CSV table of C-alpha atoms in Angstrom, one decimal:
chain,number,residue,atom,x,y,z
A,103,MET,CA,-0.1,0.0,0.0
A,104,LYS,CA,2.7,2.4,1.1
A,105,ARG,CA,4.8,1.6,-2.5
A,106,THR,CA,1.6,2.4,-4.3
A,107,LEU,CA,1.2,5.7,-2.6
A,108,PHE,CA,5.1,6.4,-3.3
A,109,PHE,CA,4.4,5.7,-6.6
A,110,LEU,CA,1.0,7.7,-6.9
A,111,THR,CA,2.9,11.0,-5.4
A,112,ALA,CA,6.0,10.4,-6.9
A,113,LEU,CA,4.0,10.4,-10.5
A,114,PHE,CA,1.7,13.5,-9.3
A,115,ILE,CA,5.2,15.3,-8.9
A,116,LEU,CA,6.5,14.3,-11.8
A,117,VAL,CA,3.4,15.5,-14.3
A,118,SER,CA,2.9,18.7,-12.0
A,119,ALA,CA,6.4,19.5,-12.8
A,120,TYR,CA,6.0,19.0,-17.0
A,121,ALA,CA,2.3,21.0,-17.0
A,122,GLN,CA,3.0,23.8,-19.3
A,123,LYS,CA,-0.1,25.7,-20.3
A,124,ARG,CA,2.0,26.7,-23.6
A,125,GLU,CA,3.9,24.5,-25.8
A,126,PHE,CA,4.5,23.6,-29.3
A,127,ARG,CA,3.7,19.6,-29.6
A,128,GLY,CA,4.5,18.7,-33.0
A,129,ALA,CA,5.1,15.6,-34.8
A,130,TRP,CA,6.3,15.2,-38.7
A,131,ILE,CA,3.8,13.1,-40.9
A,132,GLN,CA,6.0,12.0,-43.9
A,133,CYS,CA,5.4,10.4,-47.7
A,134,VAL,CA,9.2,10.2,-49.0
A,135,ASN,CA,9.7,7.0,-46.7
A,136,GLY,CA,7.0,5.6,-49.1
A,137,GLN,CA,4.6,4.8,-46.0
A,138,PHE,CA,1.6,5.8,-48.2
A,139,GLN,CA,2.7,5.2,-51.6
A,140,GLY,CA,-0.1,3.2,-53.7
A,141,MET,CA,-2.2,2.8,-51.1
A,142,SER,CA,-5.9,3.6,-52.2
A,143,THR,CA,-7.6,6.6,-50.7
A,144,SER,CA,-9.7,4.7,-47.8
A,145,ALA,CA,-6.9,2.9,-47.0
A,146,MET,CA,-4.4,6.0,-46.7
A,147,GLN,CA,-7.1,8.0,-45.0
A,148,ALA,CA,-8.1,5.2,-42.6
A,149,THR,CA,-3.7,5.0,-41.9
A,150,LEU,CA,-4.0,8.7,-41.0
A,151,THR,CA,-7.3,8.8,-39.0
A,152,GLU,CA,-5.1,5.8,-36.6
A,153,GLN,CA,-1.9,8.1,-36.6
A,154,LEU,CA,-3.9,11.1,-35.7
A,155,ASP,CA,-6.1,9.6,-33.6
A,156,GLU,CA,-3.3,8.4,-31.4
A,157,LEU,CA,-1.3,11.6,-31.2
A,158,GLN,CA,-4.0,13.3,-30.2
A,159,ARG,CA,-4.3,11.1,-27.2
A,160,ASP,CA,-0.8,11.6,-26.8
A,161,GLY,CA,-0.9,15.2,-26.7
A,162,VAL,CA,0.4,16.4,-29.9
A,163,ASN,CA,-1.4,20.0,-31.0
A,164,ALA,CA,0.5,20.5,-34.2
A,165,ILE,CA,1.5,18.0,-37.3
A,166,ILE,CA,3.7,19.3,-40.5
A,167,PHE,CA,2.6,17.3,-43.1
A,168,GLN,CA,5.0,16.4,-46.0
A,169,VAL,CA,3.2,17.6,-49.5
A,170,ARG,CA,5.8,18.7,-51.4
A,171,PRO,CA,8.7,16.4,-51.6
A,172,GLU,CA,10.5,16.4,-54.8
A,173,CYS,CA,8.7,19.3,-56.8
A,174,ASP,CA,5.2,17.4,-57.1
A,175,ALA,CA,2.2,17.1,-55.0
A,176,LEU,CA,0.1,16.0,-52.3
A,177,TYR,CA,-2.6,18.5,-53.3
A,178,GLU,CA,-4.5,19.5,-56.1
A,179,SER,CA,-2.2,21.6,-57.8
A,180,LYS,CA,-1.7,23.3,-61.5
A,181,LEU,CA,1.4,23.8,-61.0
A,182,GLU,CA,3.0,20.3,-60.0
A,183,PRO,CA,2.5,16.9,-60.9
A,184,TRP,CA,0.3,14.4,-58.5
A,185,SER,CA,3.3,13.1,-56.2
A,186,ARG,CA,4.6,9.3,-57.1
A,187,PHE,CA,4.7,9.4,-52.7
A,188,LEU,CA,0.8,9.4,-52.8
A,189,THR,CA,0.2,7.5,-55.9
A,190,GLY,CA,2.9,5.3,-57.2
A,191,VAL,CA,3.2,7.2,-60.7
A,192,GLN,CA,4.1,10.8,-60.7
A,193,GLY,CA,1.6,12.8,-62.7
A,194,GLN,CA,-1.4,10.2,-62.1
A,195,ALA,CA,-4.0,11.8,-59.6
A,196,PRO,CA,-5.4,9.8,-56.6
A,197,SER,CA,-8.4,7.6,-57.2
A,198,PRO,CA,-11.0,7.9,-56.0
A,199,TYR,CA,-10.4,11.3,-56.3
A,200,TRP,CA,-9.2,13.2,-52.9
A,201,ASP,CA,-6.8,16.1,-52.1
A,202,PRO,CA,-5.0,15.2,-49.3
A,203,LEU,CA,-3.9,18.4,-47.8
A,204,GLN,CA,-7.1,19.7,-47.6
A,205,TRP,CA,-8.6,16.6,-45.6
A,206,MET,CA,-5.0,16.5,-43.3
A,207,ILE,CA,-6.6,20.4,-42.9
A,208,ASP,CA,-10.5,19.4,-41.8
A,209,GLN,CA,-9.1,16.5,-39.9
A,210,CYS,CA,-6.2,18.0,-38.1
A,211,HIS,CA,-8.7,21.0,-37.6
A,212,LYS,CA,-11.5,19.2,-35.9
A,213,ARG,CA,-8.8,17.7,-33.0
A,214,GLY,CA,-7.6,21.4,-32.5
A,215,MET,CA,-4.5,21.1,-34.2
A,216,GLU,CA,-2.3,23.0,-36.0
A,217,LEU,CA,-1.4,22.0,-39.5
A,218,HIS,CA,1.7,23.0,-41.1
A,219,ALA,CA,2.1,22.4,-44.9
A,220,TRP,CA,6.1,20.6,-45.5
A,221,ILE,CA,7.5,21.3,-48.6
A,222,ASN,CA,11.4,20.5,-50.0
A,223,PRO,CA,12.2,23.5,-51.6
A,224,TYR,CA,14.8,23.4,-53.6
A,225,ARG,CA,14.7,18.8,-54.5
A,226,ALA,CA,13.3,18.0,-57.7
A,227,LYS,CA,13.9,14.5,-57.9
A,228,THR,CA,14.6,12.3,-54.8
A,229,LYS,CA,17.1,8.7,-55.5
A,230,GLY,CA,14.6,6.3,-55.9
A,231,THR,CA,12.4,8.5,-58.4
A,232,THR,CA,12.9,6.6,-62.1
A,233,SER,CA,10.6,8.5,-63.9
A,234,LEU,CA,9.3,12.3,-64.1
A,235,ALA,CA,5.7,13.6,-65.5
A,236,ALA,CA,5.8,15.7,-68.6
A,237,ASN,CA,4.8,19.1,-66.2
A,238,HIS,CA,7.8,18.6,-63.7
A,239,ILE,CA,9.9,21.2,-63.7
A,240,ALA,CA,13.2,19.3,-64.5
A,241,ILE,CA,11.2,17.9,-67.8
A,242,THR,CA,10.2,21.1,-69.0
A,243,ASN,CA,13.2,23.1,-67.8
A,244,PRO,CA,16.2,20.8,-67.4
A,245,GLU,CA,18.5,23.7,-67.3
A,246,ARG,CA,17.3,25.2,-64.0
A,247,VAL,CA,18.5,21.6,-62.2
A,248,PHE,CA,21.5,19.7,-61.8
A,249,ALA,CA,22.3,16.4,-61.1
A,250,TYR,CA,24.0,15.6,-57.7
A,251,ASP,CA,24.3,12.0,-56.1
A,252,GLY,CA,21.6,10.7,-57.4
A,253,LEU,CA,19.2,14.0,-56.9
A,254,TYR,CA,17.7,16.4,-58.6
A,255,ILE,CA,18.0,20.1,-57.4
A,256,LEU,CA,16.8,23.4,-58.3
A,257,ASN,CA,19.9,25.5,-58.8
A,258,PRO,CA,19.9,27.8,-55.9
A,259,GLY,CA,21.8,30.4,-57.8
A,260,ILE,CA,19.3,30.8,-60.8
A,261,PRO,CA,17.1,33.6,-59.6
A,262,GLN,CA,14.1,32.6,-61.3
A,263,ASN,CA,13.6,29.3,-58.9
A,264,ARG,CA,13.6,31.2,-56.3
A,265,ASP,CA,10.3,33.3,-57.9
A,266,TYR,CA,9.1,29.5,-59.1
A,267,ILE,CA,9.2,28.7,-55.4
A,268,CYS,CA,7.5,31.3,-54.0
A,269,LYS,CA,5.1,30.9,-56.8
A,270,VAL,CA,4.2,27.4,-55.4
A,271,VAL,CA,4.0,28.1,-52.1
A,272,ASP,CA,1.8,31.7,-53.1
A,273,ASP,CA,-0.4,28.7,-54.3
A,274,ILE,CA,-0.9,26.9,-51.2
A,275,VAL,CA,-0.9,29.7,-49.0
A,276,SER,CA,-3.5,31.3,-51.0
A,277,ARG,CA,-6.2,27.7,-51.5
A,278,TYR,CA,-5.6,26.2,-48.1
A,279,ASP,CA,-6.6,27.0,-44.6
A,280,ILE,CA,-2.9,26.2,-43.3
A,281,ASP,CA,-1.6,27.5,-40.0
A,282,GLY,CA,2.3,27.0,-41.2
A,283,LEU,CA,4.3,26.3,-44.0
A,284,HIS,CA,7.2,24.3,-43.1
A,285,ILE,CA,10.9,24.0,-45.1
A,286,ASP,CA,13.2,21.3,-43.7
A,287,ASP,CA,17.6,21.5,-44.0
A,288,TYR,CA,17.8,20.3,-47.7
A,289,PHE,CA,19.3,23.5,-49.1
A,290,TYR,CA,22.1,23.3,-51.3
A,291,PRO,CA,22.9,19.3,-51.5
A,292,TYR,CA,24.7,17.2,-48.2
A,293,PRO,CA,28.3,17.1,-49.6
A,294,VAL,CA,29.1,13.5,-51.1
A,295,PRO,CA,33.2,12.5,-51.6
A,296,GLY,CA,33.8,13.2,-55.0
A,297,GLN,CA,30.3,15.0,-55.7
A,298,VAL,CA,30.6,18.8,-57.1
A,299,ILE,CA,27.6,21.6,-57.5
A,300,PRO,CA,28.4,22.4,-61.2
A,301,ASP,CA,27.3,26.2,-60.7
A,302,ASP,CA,30.2,27.6,-62.3
A,303,ASP,CA,27.9,29.4,-64.9
A,304,GLN,CA,25.4,30.8,-62.6
A,305,TYR,CA,28.7,31.8,-60.4
A,306,ARG,CA,29.8,33.9,-63.4
A,307,GLN,CA,26.5,35.5,-64.4
A,308,TYR,CA,25.0,36.4,-61.0
A,309,GLY,CA,28.0,36.4,-58.7
A,310,ASN,CA,27.0,40.1,-57.9
A,311,GLY,CA,30.7,40.9,-57.1
A,312,ILE,CA,30.9,38.6,-54.2
A,313,LYS,CA,34.3,37.1,-54.2
A,314,ASN,CA,33.9,33.8,-51.9
A,315,ARG,CA,31.7,30.8,-53.3
A,316,GLY,CA,30.6,29.8,-50.2
A,317,ASP,CA,29.5,33.4,-49.1
A,318,TRP,CA,27.5,33.6,-52.5
A,319,ARG,CA,25.6,30.5,-52.0
A,320,ARG,CA,24.8,31.6,-48.7
A,321,TYR,CA,23.8,34.4,-50.8
A,322,ASN,CA,21.1,32.7,-52.6
A,323,VAL,CA,19.7,31.2,-49.9
A,324,ASN,CA,19.4,34.0,-48.3
A,325,LEU,CA,17.6,36.3,-50.7
A,326,PHE,CA,15.2,33.1,-50.4
A,327,ILE,CA,14.4,32.7,-47.4
A,328,GLU,CA,13.5,36.6,-47.3
A,329,GLN,CA,11.5,36.3,-50.3
A,330,LEU,CA,9.4,33.2,-49.2
A,331,SER,CA,8.4,34.9,-45.7
A,332,LYS,CA,7.4,37.9,-47.9
A,333,THR,CA,5.4,35.7,-49.9
A,334,ILE,CA,3.6,34.2,-47.1
A,335,HIS,CA,2.8,37.1,-45.5
A,336,GLN,CA,1.8,39.4,-47.7
A,337,ARG,CA,-0.6,36.4,-48.6
A,338,LYS,CA,-1.7,35.4,-45.1
A,339,PRO,CA,0.2,37.6,-42.3
A,340,TRP,CA,-1.4,34.5,-39.5
A,341,VAL,CA,0.6,31.1,-41.7
A,342,LYS,CA,3.7,31.1,-39.5
A,343,PHE,CA,6.7,30.2,-41.5
A,344,GLY,CA,8.9,27.5,-39.8
A,345,VAL,CA,12.5,26.0,-40.7
A,346,SER,CA,13.7,22.9,-39.6
A,347,PRO,CA,17.3,22.8,-40.3
A,348,PHE,CA,20.3,20.5,-39.3
A,349,GLY,CA,21.5,20.1,-35.9
A,350,ILE,CA,24.5,22.3,-36.1
A,351,TYR,CA,24.7,25.4,-36.9
A,352,ARG,CA,28.8,25.9,-37.1
A,353,ASN,CA,31.7,24.1,-35.1
A,354,LYS,CA,33.6,25.9,-32.4
A,355,LYS,CA,36.8,25.5,-35.0
A,356,ASN,CA,35.4,27.0,-38.0
A,357,ASP,CA,34.0,29.9,-35.9
A,358,PRO,CA,35.2,30.5,-32.1
A,359,LEU,CA,33.0,32.7,-31.4
A,360,ASN,CA,29.5,31.8,-32.5
A,361,GLY,CA,30.0,27.7,-33.2
A,362,SER,CA,29.2,24.9,-30.4
A,363,ASP,CA,31.5,22.7,-29.2
A,364,THR,CA,30.9,19.8,-32.0
A,365,ASN,CA,33.0,18.2,-34.9
A,366,GLY,CA,30.0,17.2,-36.9
A,367,LEU,CA,28.7,18.6,-41.0
A,368,GLN,CA,27.7,22.6,-40.5
A,369,ASN,CA,24.6,24.4,-41.6
A,370,TYR,CA,26.5,27.7,-42.5
A,371,ASP,CA,29.5,25.8,-44.3
A,372,ASP,CA,28.2,22.7,-45.8
A,373,LEU,CA,24.6,23.4,-46.6
A,374,TYR,CA,24.7,27.7,-47.0
A,375,ALA,CA,22.0,27.8,-44.7
A,376,ASP,CA,22.9,30.9,-42.8
A,377,VAL,CA,19.6,30.1,-40.0
A,378,LEU,CA,20.8,31.9,-37.4
A,379,LEU,CA,20.6,35.2,-39.7
A,380,TRP,CA,17.3,34.2,-40.4
A,381,ALA,CA,16.2,34.6,-37.4
A,382,ASN,CA,17.8,37.5,-36.2
A,383,ASN,CA,16.0,39.0,-38.9
A,384,SER,CA,12.8,37.8,-38.3
A,385,TRP,CA,12.8,36.0,-41.5
A,386,ILE,CA,11.3,33.1,-39.7
A,387,ASP,CA,8.7,32.7,-37.2
A,388,TYR,CA,9.8,29.8,-35.6
A,389,CYS,CA,13.1,27.0,-35.6
A,390,VAL,CA,13.0,23.5,-35.4
A,391,PRO,CA,17.0,22.0,-34.9
A,392,GLN,CA,17.4,18.3,-35.9
A,393,ILE,CA,18.8,17.7,-32.7
A,394,TYR,CA,18.8,13.5,-33.6
A,395,TRP,CA,21.4,12.9,-31.0
A,396,GLN,CA,21.6,11.0,-27.8
A,397,ILE,CA,23.2,13.1,-24.9
A,398,GLY,CA,26.8,12.0,-25.0
A,399,HIS,CA,27.6,11.6,-28.7
A,400,PRO,CA,31.0,11.7,-29.2
A,401,THR,CA,31.0,14.8,-32.1
A,402,ALA,CA,27.1,16.2,-31.6
A,403,ASP,CA,26.3,16.0,-28.1
A,404,TYR,CA,22.7,16.3,-27.4
A,405,ALA,CA,23.2,18.2,-24.7
A,406,THR,CA,25.7,20.9,-26.0
A,407,LEU,CA,24.0,21.4,-28.5
A,408,MET,CA,20.4,22.1,-26.5
A,409,LYS,CA,22.3,24.5,-24.7
A,410,TRP,CA,24.0,26.4,-27.8
A,411,TRP,CA,20.4,26.6,-29.5
A,412,ASN,CA,18.9,27.9,-26.1
A,413,LYS,CA,21.6,30.4,-26.2
A,414,TYR,CA,21.6,32.1,-29.9
A,415,PHE,CA,18.2,31.6,-30.4
A,416,ALA,CA,16.3,33.7,-27.6
A,417,LYS,CA,14.3,36.0,-30.0
A,418,CYS,CA,13.1,33.1,-32.4
A,419,PRO,CA,11.0,30.8,-31.2
A,420,LEU,CA,12.2,27.6,-30.7
A,421,TYR,CA,11.3,23.6,-30.8
A,422,ILE,CA,13.4,21.0,-30.4
A,423,GLY,CA,13.7,18.3,-33.0
A,424,GLU,CA,13.3,14.7,-31.2
A,425,ASP,CA,14.1,11.3,-33.0
A,426,VAL,CA,12.0,9.1,-30.9
A,427,GLU,CA,13.7,5.9,-31.9
A,428,ARG,CA,17.2,7.2,-31.2
A,429,THR,CA,15.5,8.4,-28.1
A,430,VAL,CA,14.9,5.0,-26.2
A,431,LYS,CA,17.7,3.3,-27.9
A,432,TYR,CA,20.0,5.1,-26.0
A,433,PRO,CA,20.8,4.7,-22.4
A,434,ASP,CA,20.6,7.3,-19.5
A,435,LEU,CA,24.5,7.9,-19.1
A,436,ALA,CA,23.4,8.5,-15.2
A,437,ASN,CA,21.2,5.9,-14.6
A,438,PRO,CA,21.4,3.1,-17.4
A,439,SER,CA,18.4,0.9,-16.8
A,440,VAL,CA,16.2,3.9,-18.2
A,441,ASN,CA,16.7,5.3,-21.9
A,442,GLN,CA,17.1,9.1,-22.2
A,443,MET,CA,13.3,9.7,-22.6
A,444,PRO,CA,13.5,11.9,-18.9
A,445,ALA,CA,16.6,13.2,-19.2
A,446,LYS,CA,16.0,15.0,-22.2
A,447,TYR,CA,12.5,16.2,-21.2
A,448,ALA,CA,14.3,17.4,-18.2
A,449,MET,CA,16.5,19.3,-20.3
A,450,HIS,CA,13.8,20.9,-22.5
A,451,LYS,CA,12.2,22.0,-19.2
A,452,GLN,CA,15.6,23.3,-17.7
A,453,LEU,CA,15.6,25.8,-20.7
A,454,PRO,CA,13.7,28.9,-21.0
A,455,ASN,CA,14.0,29.4,-24.5
A,456,VAL,CA,13.1,26.4,-25.3
A,457,LYS,CA,8.9,26.5,-26.6
A,458,GLY,CA,8.3,22.9,-27.9
A,459,THR,CA,9.1,19.7,-29.3
A,460,VAL,CA,8.6,18.5,-32.7
A,461,LEU,CA,8.9,14.2,-33.4
A,462,TRP,CA,10.6,12.7,-35.5
A,463,TYR,CA,9.0,11.2,-36.4
A,464,ALA,CA,5.0,10.8,-36.1
A,465,LYS,CA,4.6,7.0,-37.0
A,466,ALA,CA,6.9,6.0,-34.5
A,467,VAL,CA,5.0,8.2,-32.0
A,468,ALA,CA,1.2,6.1,-32.8
A,469,ASP,CA,3.4,2.9,-32.9
A,470,ASN,CA,4.3,3.6,-29.2
A,471,VAL,CA,8.0,2.6,-30.1
A,472,GLY,CA,9.7,2.3,-27.0
A,473,ASN,CA,6.5,3.4,-24.7
A,474,TYR,CA,7.5,6.5,-25.7
A,475,GLY,CA,3.6,7.7,-26.8
A,476,THR,CA,2.0,5.8,-23.6
A,477,ILE,CA,4.6,7.9,-21.4
A,478,LEU,CA,4.0,11.6,-23.4
A,479,ARG,CA,0.1,10.7,-22.6
A,480,ASN,CA,0.5,9.5,-19.3
A,481,THR,CA,3.3,11.8,-18.2
A,482,TYR,CA,4.9,14.9,-20.1
A,483,TRP,CA,1.8,15.7,-22.3
A,484,ARG,CA,-0.8,14.3,-20.1
A,485,TYR,CA,-2.5,17.6,-20.4
A,486,PRO,CA,-3.7,19.7,-23.5
A,487,ALA,CA,-1.4,22.6,-24.4
A,488,LEU,CA,-2.6,25.7,-26.1
A,489,GLN,CA,0.2,26.9,-28.7
A,490,PRO,CA,3.0,29.3,-28.0
A,491,GLN,CA,2.1,32.9,-28.4
A,492,THR,CA,3.6,34.8,-31.8
A,493,PRO,CA,3.8,38.8,-30.3
A,494,ASN,CA,5.9,39.4,-33.9
A,495,ILE,CA,2.7,38.6,-35.7
A,496,ASP,CA,0.2,39.6,-33.5
A,497,GLU,CA,-0.6,39.7,-30.1
A,498,LYS,CA,-4.1,40.7,-29.1
A,499,ALA,CA,-6.6,38.5,-27.9
A,500,PRO,CA,-10.0,38.1,-29.2
A,501,ALA,CA,-13.5,38.6,-27.1
A,502,LYS,CA,-14.7,36.3,-25.1
A,503,PRO,CA,-17.5,33.5,-26.4
A,504,ARG,CA,-21.0,34.4,-26.0
A,505,LYS,CA,-24.2,32.9,-24.6
A,506,VAL,CA,-22.5,30.0,-22.6
A,507,LYS,CA,-25.4,28.0,-22.2
A,508,PRO,CA,-26.3,24.6,-21.1
A,509,VAL,CA,-29.0,22.4,-23.0
A,510,TRP,CA,-30.4,19.1,-23.0
A,511,THR,CA,-30.2,17.5,-26.6
A,512,SER,CA,-30.8,13.9,-28.0
A,513,ASP,CA,-27.5,13.4,-27.6
A,514,GLY,CA,-26.8,14.5,-24.1
A,515,TYR,CA,-26.6,17.8,-21.4
A,516,ILE,CA,-24.5,20.1,-24.1
A,517,LEU,CA,-22.4,23.1,-23.5
A,518,PHE,CA,-23.1,25.5,-26.4
A,519,TRP,CA,-21.9,29.1,-27.2
A,520,THR,CA,-21.9,31.7,-29.6
A,521,ALA,CA,-18.5,32.5,-31.6
A,522,PRO,CA,-17.5,36.4,-30.4
A,523,LYS,CA,-17.8,39.6,-32.5
A,524,GLY,CA,-14.3,40.3,-34.4
A,525,SER,CA,-13.3,42.0,-37.6
A,526,GLY,CA,-10.5,41.0,-39.4
A,527,TRP,CA,-8.1,37.7,-39.1
A,528,LYS,CA,-6.7,38.9,-35.4
A,529,ASP,CA,-10.3,39.3,-34.2
A,530,GLU,CA,-11.5,36.0,-35.2
A,531,ALA,CA,-12.0,33.3,-32.6
A,532,VAL,CA,-10.7,29.8,-34.9
A,533,ARG,CA,-10.4,27.6,-31.9
A,534,TYR,CA,-12.1,27.6,-28.1
A,535,VAL,CA,-10.8,26.6,-25.0
A,536,VAL,CA,-13.4,24.4,-22.3
A,537,TYR,CA,-12.2,24.4,-18.4
A,538,ARG,CA,-13.6,22.3,-15.9
A,539,PHE,CA,-13.1,23.2,-12.4
A,540,ALA,CA,-15.1,21.3,-9.3
A,541,LYS,CA,-16.8,22.8,-6.3
A,542,GLY,CA,-14.3,24.3,-4.3
A,543,GLN,CA,-11.4,24.8,-6.5
A,544,LYS,CA,-10.0,27.6,-7.5
A,545,ALA,CA,-11.7,28.7,-11.5
A,546,ASP,CA,-8.4,30.1,-12.6
A,547,ILE,CA,-7.4,29.4,-16.4
A,548,ASN,CA,-4.1,30.0,-16.0
A,549,ASN,CA,-4.6,26.0,-14.4
A,550,GLU,CA,-4.0,24.2,-17.2
A,551,ARG,CA,-4.9,20.8,-15.7
A,552,SER,CA,-8.4,21.9,-16.0
A,553,ILE,CA,-8.4,22.2,-19.3
A,554,VAL,CA,-10.8,19.4,-20.8
A,555,ALA,CA,-10.7,20.7,-24.8
A,556,ILE,CA,-9.3,22.8,-27.3
A,557,THR,CA,-11.8,22.7,-30.1
A,558,THR,CA,-13.0,24.8,-32.9
A,559,ASP,CA,-16.4,23.5,-32.2
A,560,THR,CA,-18.8,25.8,-30.6
A,561,PHE,CA,-20.2,23.2,-27.7
A,562,TYR,CA,-19.0,20.8,-25.9
A,563,LYS,CA,-20.5,17.9,-24.8
A,564,LEU,CA,-20.8,17.5,-20.8
A,565,PRO,CA,-20.5,14.0,-18.6
A,566,TYR,CA,-23.4,14.0,-17.3
A,567,GLU,CA,-23.9,11.8,-14.3
A,568,ASP,CA,-26.9,12.0,-11.6
A,569,GLY,CA,-27.1,15.7,-11.5
A,570,ASN,CA,-26.0,16.0,-7.9
A,571,THR,CA,-22.4,17.7,-8.4
A,572,SER,CA,-21.7,21.0,-9.2
A,573,TYR,CA,-19.0,21.9,-11.4
A,574,THR,CA,-17.7,25.4,-13.2
A,575,TYR,CA,-17.1,25.4,-16.7
A,576,MET,CA,-15.1,28.3,-18.5
A,577,VAL,CA,-14.7,28.8,-22.3
A,578,THR,CA,-12.2,31.4,-24.2
A,579,SER,CA,-11.6,32.2,-27.1
A,580,LEU,CA,-8.9,31.3,-28.9
A,581,ASP,CA,-6.8,33.6,-32.5
A,582,ARG,CA,-5.1,32.2,-35.0
A,583,MET,CA,-1.8,33.2,-33.2
A,584,SER,CA,-3.5,31.5,-30.1
A,585,ASN,CA,-3.7,34.5,-28.1
A,586,GLU,CA,-7.1,33.6,-25.9
A,587,SER,CA,-9.7,36.1,-24.3
A,588,LYS,CA,-10.7,36.4,-21.1
A,589,ALA,CA,-13.3,33.4,-19.9
A,590,ALA,CA,-16.8,33.0,-20.2
A,591,LYS,CA,-18.6,30.7,-16.9
A,592,LYS,CA,-21.0,28.9,-16.4
A,593,LYS,CA,-22.0,26.6,-13.8
A,594,VAL,CA,-24.0,23.5,-14.1
A,595,LYS,CA,-24.9,20.0,-12.0
A,596,LEU,CA,-23.8,17.0,-13.5
């Protein structure tokens, strides 16, 4: 009995320590691994439904869904062909017809999750692709791509390619109600021994007087990131632009002032991606470095990199890209009987600029590899969390819900409310938070443990029992930037 009481007390203390009202809890759903390739419409929808349901139970509040892996589309596009990672044949539409991006937006919003559309901007062909559609950019404009280690890459040194990618993104942002536009770590290709980036002609033509080839390549990518940011925000200011770079910015041996004490491949020097510049210039709205290594890795130690990103990304919302399989694979250095999940999440909690986590990859969580999903659900993400605020875009809260009223219906006892009045996207309520407080409990919306739902609905089904127990329900509005209104309150007996 004492042992059980001790365990429950310890669990309560642990859960309470990790409860946060605002935290980005994301998961990447990728298609490039072929998990959906050639699936029927119904089979893919069933698979995604299963994953989303499991991720929702585990506390995930944002999905980053890959929709453009190689200048193709997992959505309806007049600019690029349907992806082979959807239908098995590039350019072939799904049958029965459906639009995976629109379907995912609907499904995620129904669950109170954000949906971020993930594109690979420069990659035009993966190694496994053997046939391209007639309207693919590498077929219609072969001079604008180069081959590298079995890949095709849209040449970042050609200005028209920047315009082309931004046109594709503008098409997505204008037609779909996405919450974010996300790119990952593929800029110039990862270096491969014996391979050379064939950009001599572009350097001569567009060199702009820049003496160093590396500086010129970084200049090209910088121009693209700035242009892409403007493209997104000019179309829809509320759509967040996120980047998920490789986990090392620079090694200290290359940059004694700003580098980390690591010895791996570098964003700045090898991929020509100056992520720190983008953050300092507010071109990106959030950053998710892929810190996929273990604590104690000899050349890219997780703890060292966490501290580096926390130090240098104080102004840009910082979420950590977390590898599920590697985390449960390696033992805790201080306690080898457990894996590194507790130590990593403790580190997240200790670093003040870390505002969330994105899990690589969603299927590993849904499959509960190493009990990762179960531990999220029962401990670290046991209570729902709102998205972090984005004050650089908007920090004004919407009005509170109106006409909160419990009503008996054929489906049971339902708490209804009406959307608040608002003019323009900054004032519009798009989600609602429902809190529940027992009799005698302080009704405080800062208590994240009292959240029972985050929903796009304007109703919530009450758990009626016998009508003898009093509760106070409070409902708040969230706008597109997750700014929260004051609460509307209603007492009920359940």
